[in-house]
Amino acid sequence: MISVLHVITRLTLGGLAENTIAQVVSLNRAGYDCRLAVGLAESEAGCVADARRRGCAIVDVPALGRELAPFRDIAVLLHLWRFMRARRPAIVHTHSSKAGFLGRLAARLAGVPIVIHQPHGHVFYGYFGAVRTGLYVRLERLAARWCDRMIALTDHGIEEHVRRRIGRRAQYETVPSGVPTAEIRARAPGRVQARARLDVGPDDLVIMGVGRLVAIKGFDVLVDALARVRAELPAAQIVLVGDGPQRHQLAARARELAVVDRVRFVGPSHDVPGYLAAADVLVAPSRNEGMGRVLVEAMALGVPVIGAAAGGIPSVIGNDECGRVVPVDDVDALAGALAELGRDATLRAKLGEAGIARAEQFSLAEAERRLLDLYARLVRDKGLARAEEPARGRELA
């Protein structure tokens, strides 16, 4: 049995953690001996409990955190190196920038045969200033030399990395953040039940946004767009599923634009499909996005989508076949798309129907097929026997 170690900074509610947990589950089911190294101090207890419930063996890396902290980061590097030297994993698979850099360096120092990195997007724009962004790009260029493969969520993600000279094109593979489309459809409530939960009427136009309430998600653009179309779509209301530091700022902006009565905050939820089933339109106005799992979740339920042309979003929506793509930070364009879909129920139904089929390109089954194929090729190319038992060293937690 081949030993695998996945490394991620933290487990929090969102696509990155869900994608990582799903990969560990899939690999274990396929016969790999997979563990997940994570900084539990910055993780959400509910996400960690969910990972364990689904069979993930968790390895705590106590000092691992999201922010740069040189002394702590050196301690993390040593911790990971010691664990890898003791456990001797055949494959190390890292996720996101911080864990990706430290995990790849530790794997290189420990002589791990196969190293895979999965950025889940990038920080090339929308997050930091030019100096800090430039530093991260240089670090990513360096770390790209320490891995065999890098996994992008969409083909567009590959282009963005290669354009910045991060790795070689041959190093990249596309594996979507797999969404359990069939499961979502099976457990989502009916439209009437879902809308009753939100206490919205049959004629209300529910415009939904899902995600962390932070600037990078662009929900301020959505609030501004609602103000532009309220006269044309008086029954329109925004329902935001999620929480974050921008919540009060968004509420203040809604009051300023006199739409505060049409913007609802329902908080974070582990039952996103339960809310999506009530939506007429799902909007992802992000300024940066690796793929946008919630777009696929909405499409799987037949909900038309509108997304900003950031990161992998255009790759998910396609050529307007299941929704609309608008320029980033363009309030007028988003308002126009909302007005177009909001006044035409037939168009919404047509786009929603197309989305059900397109969502399967980003399904959990498709992602699992691609991931297992990649692992099998790397194992074969490195001459590692699948029957080999991993070295049993003392586990460091």
JSON list of C-alpha atoms in Angstrom, two decimals, residues 292-396:
[
{"chain": "A", "resi": 292, "resn": "GLY", "atom": "CA", "xyz": [-16.15, 28.48, -7.94]},
{"chain": "A", "resi": 293, "resn": "ARG", "atom": "CA", "xyz": [-17.66, 25.26, -6.58]},
{"chain": "A", "resi": 294, "resn": "VAL", "atom": "CA", "xyz": [-20.90, 27.01, -5.68]},
{"chain": "A", "resi": 295, "resn": "LEU", "atom": "CA", "xyz": [-21.44, 27.77, -9.37]},
{"chain": "A", "resi": 296, "resn": "VAL", "atom": "CA", "xyz": [-21.36, 24.05, -10.10]},
{"chain": "A", "resi": 297, "resn": "GLU", "atom": "CA", "xyz": [-23.63, 23.30, -7.13]},
{"chain": "A", "resi": 298, "resn": "ALA", "atom": "CA", "xyz": [-26.18, 25.80, -8.43]},
{"chain": "A", "resi": 299, "resn": "MET", "atom": "CA", "xyz": [-25.91, 24.48, -11.98]},
{"chain": "A", "resi": 300, "resn": "ALA", "atom": "CA", "xyz": [-26.44, 20.92, -10.74]},
{"chain": "A", "resi": 301, "resn": "LEU", "atom": "CA", "xyz": [-29.79, 22.08, -9.31]},
{"chain": "A", "resi": 302, "resn": "GLY", "atom": "CA", "xyz": [-30.82, 23.85, -12.50]},
{"chain": "A", "resi": 303, "resn": "VAL", "atom": "CA", "xyz": [-30.21, 27.36, -11.16]},
{"chain": "A", "resi": 304, "resn": "PRO", "atom": "CA", "xyz": [-28.81, 29.82, -13.75]},
{"chain": "A", "resi": 305, "resn": "VAL", "atom": "CA", "xyz": [-25.61, 31.58, -12.75]},
{"chain": "A", "resi": 306, "resn": "ILE", "atom": "CA", "xyz": [-23.86, 34.91, -13.25]},
{"chain": "A", "resi": 307, "resn": "GLY", "atom": "CA", "xyz": [-20.14, 35.20, -12.56]},
{"chain": "A", "resi": 308, "resn": "ALA", "atom": "CA", "xyz": [-17.36, 37.71, -12.91]},
{"chain": "A", "resi": 309, "resn": "ALA", "atom": "CA", "xyz": [-14.64, 37.00, -15.45]},
{"chain": "A", "resi": 310, "resn": "ALA", "atom": "CA", "xyz": [-12.11, 36.15, -12.72]},
{"chain": "A", "resi": 311, "resn": "GLY", "atom": "CA", "xyz": [-9.94, 33.06, -12.46]},
{"chain": "A", "resi": 312, "resn": "GLY", "atom": "CA", "xyz": [-11.73, 29.86, -13.43]},
{"chain": "A", "resi": 313, "resn": "ILE", "atom": "CA", "xyz": [-15.27, 31.25, -13.40]},
{"chain": "A", "resi": 314, "resn": "PRO", "atom": "CA", "xyz": [-15.55, 31.65, -17.20]},
{"chain": "A", "resi": 315, "resn": "SER", "atom": "CA", "xyz": [-14.35, 28.07, -17.64]},
{"chain": "A", "resi": 316, "resn": "VAL", "atom": "CA", "xyz": [-17.19, 26.85, -15.44]},
{"chain": "A", "resi": 317, "resn": "ILE", "atom": "CA", "xyz": [-19.99, 28.92, -16.97]},
{"chain": "A", "resi": 318, "resn": "GLY", "atom": "CA", "xyz": [-18.87, 28.44, -20.58]},
{"chain": "A", "resi": 319, "resn": "ASN", "atom": "CA", "xyz": [-20.07, 30.54, -23.48]},
{"chain": "A", "resi": 320, "resn": "ASP", "atom": "CA", "xyz": [-23.24, 31.87, -21.85]},
{"chain": "A", "resi": 321, "resn": "GLU", "atom": "CA", "xyz": [-24.81, 28.43, -22.17]},
{"chain": "A", "resi": 322, "resn": "CYS", "atom": "CA", "xyz": [-25.84, 28.20, -18.52]},
{"chain": "A", "resi": 323, "resn": "GLY", "atom": "CA", "xyz": [-25.54, 31.79, -17.37]},
{"chain": "A", "resi": 324, "resn": "ARG", "atom": "CA", "xyz": [-23.70, 35.02, -17.98]},
{"chain": "A", "resi": 325, "resn": "VAL", "atom": "CA", "xyz": [-20.09, 36.16, -17.48]},
{"chain": "A", "resi": 326, "resn": "VAL", "atom": "CA", "xyz": [-19.54, 39.85, -16.74]},
{"chain": "A", "resi": 327, "resn": "PRO", "atom": "CA", "xyz": [-16.35, 41.91, -16.32]},
{"chain": "A", "resi": 328, "resn": "VAL", "atom": "CA", "xyz": [-14.85, 42.10, -12.84]},
{"chain": "A", "resi": 329, "resn": "ASP", "atom": "CA", "xyz": [-16.04, 45.08, -10.75]},
{"chain": "A", "resi": 330, "resn": "ASP", "atom": "CA", "xyz": [-18.46, 46.18, -13.49]},
{"chain": "A", "resi": 331, "resn": "VAL", "atom": "CA", "xyz": [-21.66, 47.15, -11.65]},
{"chain": "A", "resi": 332, "resn": "ASP", "atom": "CA", "xyz": [-23.48, 48.16, -14.84]},
{"chain": "A", "resi": 333, "resn": "ALA", "atom": "CA", "xyz": [-22.71, 44.86, -16.57]},
{"chain": "A", "resi": 334, "resn": "LEU", "atom": "CA", "xyz": [-23.83, 42.85, -13.55]},
{"chain": "A", "resi": 335, "resn": "ALA", "atom": "CA", "xyz": [-27.00, 44.93, -13.25]},
{"chain": "A", "resi": 336, "resn": "GLY", "atom": "CA", "xyz": [-27.68, 44.31, -16.94]},
{"chain": "A", "resi": 337, "resn": "ALA", "atom": "CA", "xyz": [-27.27, 40.57, -16.56]},
{"chain": "A", "resi": 338, "resn": "LEU", "atom": "CA", "xyz": [-29.55, 40.57, -13.50]},
{"chain": "A", "resi": 339, "resn": "ALA", "atom": "CA", "xyz": [-32.18, 42.53, -15.39]},
{"chain": "A", "resi": 340, "resn": "GLU", "atom": "CA", "xyz": [-31.97, 40.19, -18.39]},
{"chain": "A", "resi": 341, "resn": "LEU", "atom": "CA", "xyz": [-32.42, 37.05, -16.34]},
{"chain": "A", "resi": 342, "resn": "GLY", "atom": "CA", "xyz": [-34.74, 38.62, -13.80]},
{"chain": "A", "resi": 343, "resn": "ARG", "atom": "CA", "xyz": [-37.42, 39.61, -16.28]},
{"chain": "A", "resi": 344, "resn": "ASP", "atom": "CA", "xyz": [-37.33, 36.41, -18.34]},
{"chain": "A", "resi": 345, "resn": "ALA", "atom": "CA", "xyz": [-38.37, 33.22, -16.52]},
{"chain": "A", "resi": 346, "resn": "THR", "atom": "CA", "xyz": [-38.17, 31.23, -19.77]},
{"chain": "A", "resi": 347, "resn": "LEU", "atom": "CA", "xyz": [-34.54, 32.22, -20.25]},
{"chain": "A", "resi": 348, "resn": "ARG", "atom": "CA", "xyz": [-33.75, 31.27, -16.65]},
{"chain": "A", "resi": 349, "resn": "ALA", "atom": "CA", "xyz": [-35.31, 27.86, -17.18]},
{"chain": "A", "resi": 350, "resn": "LYS", "atom": "CA", "xyz": [-33.33, 27.33, -20.40]},
{"chain": "A", "resi": 351, "resn": "LEU", "atom": "CA", "xyz": [-30.02, 28.32, -18.82]},
{"chain": "A", "resi": 352, "resn": "GLY", "atom": "CA", "xyz": [-30.77, 26.22, -15.75]},
{"chain": "A", "resi": 353, "resn": "GLU", "atom": "CA", "xyz": [-31.48, 23.13, -17.83]},
{"chain": "A", "resi": 354, "resn": "ALA", "atom": "CA", "xyz": [-28.19, 23.56, -19.71]},
{"chain": "A", "resi": 355, "resn": "GLY", "atom": "CA", "xyz": [-26.37, 23.97, -16.41]},
{"chain": "A", "resi": 356, "resn": "ILE", "atom": "CA", "xyz": [-27.48, 20.55, -15.16]},
{"chain": "A", "resi": 357, "resn": "ALA", "atom": "CA", "xyz": [-25.61, 18.84, -17.99]},
{"chain": "A", "resi": 358, "resn": "ARG", "atom": "CA", "xyz": [-22.56, 21.13, -17.83]},
{"chain": "A", "resi": 359, "resn": "ALA", "atom": "CA", "xyz": [-22.15, 20.61, -14.09]},
{"chain": "A", "resi": 360, "resn": "GLU", "atom": "CA", "xyz": [-21.15, 16.99, -14.75]},
{"chain": "A", "resi": 361, "resn": "GLN", "atom": "CA", "xyz": [-17.85, 18.20, -16.23]},
{"chain": "A", "resi": 362, "resn": "PHE", "atom": "CA", "xyz": [-16.97, 19.33, -12.70]},
{"chain": "A", "resi": 363, "resn": "SER", "atom": "CA", "xyz": [-18.53, 16.44, -10.80]},
{"chain": "A", "resi": 364, "resn": "LEU", "atom": "CA", "xyz": [-16.89, 14.47, -8.01]},
{"chain": "A", "resi": 365, "resn": "ALA", "atom": "CA", "xyz": [-16.82, 11.40, -10.25]},
{"chain": "A", "resi": 366, "resn": "GLU", "atom": "CA", "xyz": [-14.95, 13.27, -12.99]},
{"chain": "A", "resi": 367, "resn": "ALA", "atom": "CA", "xyz": [-12.50, 14.81, -10.50]},
{"chain": "A", "resi": 368, "resn": "GLU", "atom": "CA", "xyz": [-11.85, 11.44, -8.87]},
{"chain": "A", "resi": 369, "resn": "ARG", "atom": "CA", "xyz": [-11.24, 9.79, -12.25]},
{"chain": "A", "resi": 370, "resn": "ARG", "atom": "CA", "xyz": [-8.67, 12.42, -13.20]},
{"chain": "A", "resi": 371, "resn": "LEU", "atom": "CA", "xyz": [-6.93, 12.39, -9.81]},
{"chain": "A", "resi": 372, "resn": "LEU", "atom": "CA", "xyz": [-6.60, 8.61, -9.66]},
{"chain": "A", "resi": 373, "resn": "ASP", "atom": "CA", "xyz": [-5.36, 8.51, -13.24]},
{"chain": "A", "resi": 374, "resn": "LEU", "atom": "CA", "xyz": [-2.68, 11.09, -12.40]},
{"chain": "A", "resi": 375, "resn": "TYR", "atom": "CA", "xyz": [-1.57, 9.16, -9.31]},
{"chain": "A", "resi": 376, "resn": "ALA", "atom": "CA", "xyz": [-1.44, 5.88, -11.25]},
{"chain": "A", "resi": 377, "resn": "ARG", "atom": "CA", "xyz": [0.73, 7.41, -13.99]},
{"chain": "A", "resi": 378, "resn": "LEU", "atom": "CA", "xyz": [3.14, 8.96, -11.51]},
{"chain": "A", "resi": 379, "resn": "VAL", "atom": "CA", "xyz": [3.41, 5.72, -9.53]},
{"chain": "A", "resi": 380, "resn": "ARG", "atom": "CA", "xyz": [4.08, 3.79, -12.72]},
{"chain": "A", "resi": 381, "resn": "ASP", "atom": "CA", "xyz": [6.60, 6.31, -14.05]},
{"chain": "A", "resi": 382, "resn": "LYS", "atom": "CA", "xyz": [8.52, 6.30, -10.75]},
{"chain": "A", "resi": 383, "resn": "GLY", "atom": "CA", "xyz": [8.52, 2.50, -10.62]},
{"chain": "A", "resi": 384, "resn": "LEU", "atom": "CA", "xyz": [6.72, 2.32, -7.27]},
{"chain": "A", "resi": 385, "resn": "ALA", "atom": "CA", "xyz": [4.96, -0.99, -6.60]},
{"chain": "A", "resi": 386, "resn": "ARG", "atom": "CA", "xyz": [1.34, -0.62, -5.46]},
{"chain": "A", "resi": 387, "resn": "ALA", "atom": "CA", "xyz": [1.77, -3.59, -3.12]},
{"chain": "A", "resi": 388, "resn": "GLU", "atom": "CA", "xyz": [4.63, -1.96, -1.28]},
{"chain": "A", "resi": 389, "resn": "GLU", "atom": "CA", "xyz": [4.01, -1.35, 2.44]},
{"chain": "A", "resi": 390, "resn": "PRO", "atom": "CA", "xyz": [5.03, 2.12, 3.66]},
{"chain": "A", "resi": 391, "resn": "ALA", "atom": "CA", "xyz": [7.80, 2.37, 6.20]},
{"chain": "A", "resi": 392, "resn": "ARG", "atom": "CA", "xyz": [6.33, 2.52, 9.69]},
{"chain": "A", "resi": 393, "resn": "GLY", "atom": "CA", "xyz": [8.01, 5.23, 11.64]},
{"chain": "A", "resi": 394, "resn": "ARG", "atom": "CA", "xyz": [6.86, 7.02, 14.75]},
{"chain": "A", "resi": 395, "resn": "GLU", "atom": "CA", "xyz": [3.98, 9.34, 13.85]},
{"chain": "A", "resi": 396, "resn": "LEU", "atom": "CA", "xyz": [4.58, 12.92, 14.88]}
]
